[in-house]
Amino acid sequence: MRKMVIFIMVLFILSPATAHAKSYAIDRVQIKGWVQPNGDMLVNEVFTYTLDGSFSQLMRSFPEKHIGQVQQFEAYLLDGLDPIVGEIEESALTKAPVTREGGTYRAAIRAGDEIVSVLYVYTMQNAVTSYDTYSDLSVTYFEGGDNHDEHLNNVEITYALPGDAGEDQIHGFLHDRAGQVRKVYRDGISFHTPKSAAHTVTETRVLFPSK
């Protein structure tokens, strides 16, 4: 019995140290959508990650309701710190290969133990439903399912509308536990939430005059 105990102890001592589990945090999310006259929307998103461990891919998942609307998805690694969505020079972009599985896009990267910013670019077709007097832009960015299993911190969502609608004619709503309308412009609106908590919904809706 003593030999067995010693043998097990020796194995424990000689075995490799337990592998360090990799993890990541999403420190900031910037989303900007440019609404087109035909109802489509061009979207740029900048996700800033803190990576603990080595990563070969990062994922962006969309709710089931929008899977068919997301088109021409691309991903780019960004050079430099503190990128601002909508103000990124082309020289700062390095295109990353993207694969898709259902509503999840995987961007291939090679990074670890560092802060990384990734630009996701896509078109959301038929993002706006227009009626005689008003148009309705309703987008769910993060839903309450398993594909939203991490907290997203400091989330900013901004829309540029096609033309001057007037501040008092634009009405925005944010479905999020801690979110709010940050500012209404004559031709757009911005929202903010300090945290889109994992497994919760972050959804915007904007009503504005039809042209």
mmCIF file of C-alpha atoms in Angstrom:
data_model
loop_
_atom_site.group_PDB
_atom_site.id
_atom_site.type_symbol
_atom_site.label_atom_id
_atom_site.label_comp_id
_atom_site.label_asym_id
_atom_site.label_seq_id
_atom_site.Cartn_x
_atom_site.Cartn_y
_atom_site.Cartn_z
ATOM 1 C CA MET A 1 0.000 0.000 0.000
ATOM 2 C CA ARG A 2 2.856 2.340 0.848
ATOM 3 C CA LYS A 3 4.473 1.742 -2.570
ATOM 4 C CA MET A 4 1.226 2.604 -4.327
ATOM 5 C CA VAL A 5 0.866 5.859 -2.418
ATOM 6 C CA ILE A 6 4.450 6.812 -3.209
ATOM 7 C CA PHE A 7 3.972 5.917 -6.883
ATOM 8 C CA ILE A 8 0.886 8.105 -7.153
ATOM 9 C CA MET A 9 2.688 10.973 -5.440
ATOM 10 C CA VAL A 10 5.620 10.667 -7.838
ATOM 11 C CA LEU A 11 3.273 10.749 -10.816
ATOM 12 C CA PHE A 12 1.633 13.866 -9.428
ATOM 13 C CA ILE A 13 4.989 15.565 -8.947
ATOM 14 C CA LEU A 14 6.285 14.637 -12.402
ATOM 15 C CA SER A 15 3.098 15.407 -14.325
ATOM 16 C CA PRO A 16 2.955 18.713 -16.246
ATOM 17 C CA ALA A 17 1.439 21.671 -14.469
ATOM 18 C CA THR A 18 -2.255 22.110 -15.107
ATOM 19 C CA ALA A 19 -2.686 23.982 -18.387
ATOM 20 C CA HIS A 20 -3.636 27.605 -17.946
ATOM 21 C CA ALA A 21 -7.183 28.034 -19.239
ATOM 22 C CA LYS A 22 -7.348 30.825 -21.760
ATOM 23 C CA SER A 23 -9.987 33.503 -21.394
ATOM 24 C CA TYR A 24 -10.861 36.904 -22.760
ATOM 25 C CA ALA A 25 -12.760 40.036 -21.847
ATOM 26 C CA ILE A 26 -14.571 42.388 -24.205
ATOM 27 C CA ASP A 27 -13.651 45.833 -22.921
ATOM 28 C CA ARG A 28 -15.445 47.990 -25.478
ATOM 29 C CA VAL A 29 -17.884 47.598 -28.359
ATOM 30 C CA GLN A 30 -18.473 50.400 -30.882
ATOM 31 C CA ILE A 31 -21.208 49.937 -33.460
ATOM 32 C CA LYS A 32 -22.101 52.420 -36.183
ATOM 33 C CA GLY A 33 -24.746 51.924 -38.841
ATOM 34 C CA TRP A 34 -25.254 54.066 -41.920
ATOM 35 C CA VAL A 35 -28.881 53.698 -43.034
ATOM 36 C CA GLN A 36 -29.228 53.720 -46.817
ATOM 37 C CA PRO A 37 -32.195 55.190 -48.749
ATOM 38 C CA ASN A 38 -33.206 51.675 -49.876
ATOM 39 C CA GLY A 39 -33.539 50.472 -46.252
ATOM 40 C CA ASP A 40 -30.274 48.535 -46.081
ATOM 41 C CA MET A 41 -27.679 49.496 -43.472
ATOM 42 C CA LEU A 42 -23.896 49.477 -43.715
ATOM 43 C CA VAL A 43 -22.464 48.494 -40.336
ATOM 44 C CA ASN A 44 -19.008 48.861 -38.791
ATOM 45 C CA GLU A 45 -18.282 47.319 -35.405
ATOM 46 C CA VAL A 46 -15.087 47.615 -33.389
ATOM 47 C CA PHE A 47 -14.652 45.031 -30.622
ATOM 48 C CA THR A 48 -11.737 45.546 -28.243
ATOM 49 C CA TYR A 49 -10.630 42.363 -26.465
ATOM 50 C CA THR A 50 -8.193 41.643 -23.668
ATOM 51 C CA LEU A 51 -6.829 38.166 -24.362
ATOM 52 C CA ASP A 52 -5.449 35.944 -21.607
ATOM 53 C CA GLY A 53 -3.783 33.088 -23.429
ATOM 54 C CA SER A 54 -3.206 32.282 -27.089
ATOM 55 C CA PHE A 55 -6.087 32.641 -29.562
ATOM 56 C CA SER A 56 -6.430 31.516 -33.177
ATOM 57 C CA GLN A 57 -9.923 32.904 -33.779
ATOM 58 C CA LEU A 58 -12.513 35.358 -32.507
ATOM 59 C CA MET A 59 -16.228 35.030 -33.096
ATOM 60 C CA ARG A 60 -19.135 37.339 -33.839
ATOM 61 C CA SER A 61 -22.580 35.745 -33.566
ATOM 62 C CA PHE A 62 -25.894 37.197 -34.694
ATOM 63 C CA PRO A 63 -29.414 36.483 -33.454
ATOM 64 C CA GLU A 64 -31.414 34.037 -35.525
ATOM 65 C CA LYS A 65 -33.818 36.768 -36.672
ATOM 66 C CA HIS A 66 -30.986 38.564 -38.508
ATOM 67 C CA ILE A 67 -29.029 35.619 -39.962
ATOM 68 C CA GLY A 68 -30.480 36.050 -43.441
ATOM 69 C CA GLN A 69 -30.004 39.821 -43.391
ATOM 70 C CA VAL A 70 -26.274 39.901 -42.646
ATOM 71 C CA GLN A 71 -24.352 39.977 -45.914
ATOM 72 C CA GLN A 72 -20.761 40.606 -47.057
ATOM 73 C CA PHE A 73 -19.275 40.066 -43.598
ATOM 74 C CA GLU A 74 -15.577 40.880 -43.282
ATOM 75 C CA ALA A 75 -13.134 41.176 -40.392
ATOM 76 C CA TYR A 76 -9.971 43.253 -39.986
ATOM 77 C CA LEU A 77 -7.318 43.416 -37.298
ATOM 78 C CA LEU A 78 -6.584 47.010 -36.301
ATOM 79 C CA ASP A 79 -3.226 48.565 -35.670
ATOM 80 C CA GLY A 80 -2.870 51.103 -32.883
ATOM 81 C CA LEU A 81 -4.697 51.825 -29.661
ATOM 82 C CA ASP A 82 -8.145 53.330 -29.101
ATOM 83 C CA PRO A 83 -9.620 53.053 -32.604
ATOM 84 C CA ILE A 84 -12.806 55.032 -33.215
ATOM 85 C CA VAL A 85 -15.450 53.398 -35.372
ATOM 86 C CA GLY A 86 -16.034 55.380 -38.553
ATOM 87 C CA GLU A 87 -12.654 57.121 -38.288
ATOM 88 C CA ILE A 88 -10.253 54.286 -39.112
ATOM 89 C CA GLU A 89 -7.661 54.739 -41.844
ATOM 90 C CA GLU A 90 -7.365 51.985 -44.430
ATOM 91 C CA SER A 91 -3.653 51.702 -43.669
ATOM 92 C CA ALA A 92 -4.530 50.460 -40.157
ATOM 93 C CA LEU A 93 -6.458 47.445 -41.475
ATOM 94 C CA THR A 94 -5.212 43.883 -41.858
ATOM 95 C CA LYS A 95 -7.850 41.613 -43.335
ATOM 96 C CA ALA A 96 -8.540 38.396 -41.423
ATOM 97 C CA PRO A 97 -9.883 35.231 -43.088
ATOM 98 C CA VAL A 98 -13.493 34.549 -42.082
ATOM 99 C CA THR A 99 -15.472 31.318 -41.924
ATOM 100 C CA ARG A 100 -19.172 31.005 -41.225
ATOM 101 C CA GLU A 101 -21.322 28.476 -39.437
ATOM 102 C CA GLY A 102 -24.987 29.487 -39.269
ATOM 103 C CA GLY A 103 -25.185 32.858 -37.578
ATOM 104 C CA THR A 104 -21.603 32.741 -36.275
ATOM 105 C CA TYR A 105 -18.610 34.198 -38.117
ATOM 106 C CA ARG A 106 -15.086 33.223 -37.079
ATOM 107 C CA ALA A 107 -12.184 35.549 -37.803
ATOM 108 C CA ALA A 108 -8.787 33.858 -37.899
ATOM 109 C CA ILE A 109 -6.135 35.618 -35.803
ATOM 110 C CA ARG A 110 -2.835 34.891 -34.085
ATOM 111 C CA ALA A 111 -2.670 36.738 -30.801
ATOM 112 C CA GLY A 112 -2.263 36.146 -27.108
ATOM 113 C CA ASP A 113 -1.885 37.911 -23.776
ATOM 114 C CA GLU A 114 -2.595 41.303 -25.299
ATOM 115 C CA ILE A 115 -5.261 43.848 -26.160
ATOM 116 C CA VAL A 116 -6.654 43.374 -29.665
ATOM 117 C CA SER A 117 -9.181 45.432 -31.622
ATOM 118 C CA VAL A 118 -11.109 43.895 -34.513
ATOM 119 C CA LEU A 119 -13.257 45.678 -37.070
ATOM 120 C CA TYR A 120 -16.289 43.765 -38.322
ATOM 121 C CA VAL A 121 -17.902 45.102 -41.492
ATOM 122 C CA TYR A 122 -21.182 43.930 -43.004
ATOM 123 C CA THR A 123 -24.404 44.971 -44.665
ATOM 124 C CA MET A 124 -27.736 44.352 -42.964
ATOM 125 C CA GLN A 125 -30.291 44.039 -45.718
ATOM 126 C CA ASN A 126 -33.790 45.426 -45.210
ATOM 127 C CA ALA A 127 -32.884 46.810 -41.807
ATOM 128 C CA VAL A 128 -35.599 49.466 -42.113
ATOM 129 C CA THR A 129 -39.320 48.925 -42.604
ATOM 130 C CA SER A 130 -40.930 52.028 -44.125
ATOM 131 C CA TYR A 131 -44.556 53.084 -43.922
ATOM 132 C CA ASP A 132 -46.371 56.118 -45.339
ATOM 133 C CA THR A 133 -45.306 58.546 -42.646
ATOM 134 C CA TYR A 134 -42.547 56.869 -40.631
ATOM 135 C CA SER A 135 -39.746 54.336 -40.886
ATOM 136 C CA ASP A 136 -38.845 51.708 -38.308
ATOM 137 C CA LEU A 137 -35.265 50.538 -37.689
ATOM 138 C CA SER A 138 -35.227 47.614 -35.253
ATOM 139 C CA VAL A 139 -32.033 45.623 -34.640
ATOM 140 C CA THR A 140 -31.138 43.056 -31.999
ATOM 141 C CA TYR A 141 -27.364 43.042 -31.657
ATOM 142 C CA PHE A 142 -27.001 40.604 -28.759
ATOM 143 C CA GLU A 143 -29.661 38.151 -27.655
ATOM 144 C CA GLY A 144 -30.258 36.109 -24.528
ATOM 145 C CA GLY A 145 -28.987 32.796 -25.903
ATOM 146 C CA ASP A 146 -25.750 30.843 -25.681
ATOM 147 C CA ASN A 147 -24.083 32.928 -28.405
ATOM 148 C CA HIS A 148 -24.009 35.842 -25.952
ATOM 149 C CA ASP A 149 -22.117 34.068 -23.181
ATOM 150 C CA GLU A 150 -19.703 36.863 -22.259
ATOM 151 C CA HIS A 151 -20.270 40.339 -20.849
ATOM 152 C CA LEU A 152 -19.748 43.110 -23.385
ATOM 153 C CA ASN A 153 -18.559 46.254 -21.648
ATOM 154 C CA ASN A 154 -18.974 49.888 -22.676
ATOM 155 C CA VAL A 155 -21.257 49.330 -25.663
ATOM 156 C CA GLU A 156 -21.934 52.308 -27.951
ATOM 157 C CA ILE A 157 -24.427 52.127 -30.836
ATOM 158 C CA THR A 158 -24.795 55.010 -33.289
ATOM 159 C CA TYR A 159 -26.962 55.429 -36.380
ATOM 160 C CA ALA A 160 -26.569 57.892 -39.223
ATOM 161 C CA LEU A 161 -29.912 58.365 -40.984
ATOM 162 C CA PRO A 162 -30.337 59.220 -44.682
ATOM 163 C CA GLY A 163 -30.966 62.929 -44.393
ATOM 164 C CA ASP A 164 -31.935 65.616 -41.897
ATOM 165 C CA ALA A 165 -35.006 64.394 -40.012
ATOM 166 C CA GLY A 166 -34.911 66.908 -37.143
ATOM 167 C CA GLU A 167 -34.097 66.060 -33.538
ATOM 168 C CA ASP A 168 -37.730 66.118 -32.418
ATOM 169 C CA GLN A 169 -38.727 63.659 -35.153
ATOM 170 C CA ILE A 170 -36.328 60.887 -34.168
ATOM 171 C CA HIS A 171 -37.410 58.543 -31.375
ATOM 172 C CA GLY A 172 -35.072 55.918 -29.999
ATOM 173 C CA PHE A 173 -35.558 52.987 -27.623
ATOM 174 C CA LEU A 174 -32.934 50.671 -26.153
ATOM 175 C CA HIS A 175 -33.866 47.284 -24.751
ATOM 176 C CA ASP A 176 -31.024 46.702 -22.291
ATOM 177 C CA ARG A 177 -30.892 46.494 -18.503
ATOM 178 C CA ALA A 178 -28.651 49.508 -18.027
ATOM 179 C CA GLY A 179 -28.806 51.237 -21.413
ATOM 180 C CA GLN A 180 -30.040 54.644 -22.454
ATOM 181 C CA VAL A 181 -30.304 57.031 -25.354
ATOM 182 C CA ARG A 182 -27.148 59.114 -25.229
ATOM 183 C CA LYS A 183 -27.893 61.792 -27.811
ATOM 184 C CA VAL A 184 -30.266 62.601 -30.649
ATOM 185 C CA TYR A 185 -28.928 64.486 -33.674
ATOM 186 C CA ARG A 186 -30.767 66.029 -36.604
ATOM 187 C CA ASP A 187 -29.676 63.092 -38.734
ATOM 188 C CA GLY A 188 -28.974 60.338 -36.242
ATOM 189 C CA ILE A 189 -29.016 58.949 -32.730
ATOM 190 C CA SER A 190 -26.629 57.245 -30.313
ATOM 191 C CA PHE A 191 -27.155 54.758 -27.471
ATOM 192 C CA HIS A 192 -24.926 53.538 -24.662
ATOM 193 C CA THR A 193 -24.912 50.786 -22.081
ATOM 194 C CA PRO A 194 -22.072 50.217 -19.591
ATOM 195 C CA LYS A 195 -22.587 46.457 -19.877
ATOM 196 C CA SER A 196 -24.499 44.164 -22.166
ATOM 197 C CA ALA A 197 -24.600 41.327 -19.643
ATOM 198 C CA ALA A 198 -24.139 37.766 -20.845
ATOM 199 C CA HIS A 199 -27.353 35.985 -21.863
ATOM 200 C CA THR A 200 -29.361 39.218 -21.963
ATOM 201 C CA VAL A 201 -30.857 41.180 -24.850
ATOM 202 C CA THR A 202 -29.430 44.394 -26.273
ATOM 203 C CA GLU A 203 -31.792 45.713 -28.927
ATOM 204 C CA THR A 204 -32.357 49.135 -30.442
ATOM 205 C CA ARG A 205 -35.379 50.597 -32.173
ATOM 206 C CA VAL A 206 -35.508 53.943 -33.961
ATOM 207 C CA LEU A 207 -38.575 55.599 -35.464
ATOM 208 C CA PHE A 208 -38.008 58.455 -37.902
ATOM 209 C CA PRO A 209 -39.932 60.166 -40.747
ATOM 210 C CA SER A 210 -40.162 58.410 -44.081
ATOM 211 C CA LYS A 211 -38.845 60.368 -47.037
#
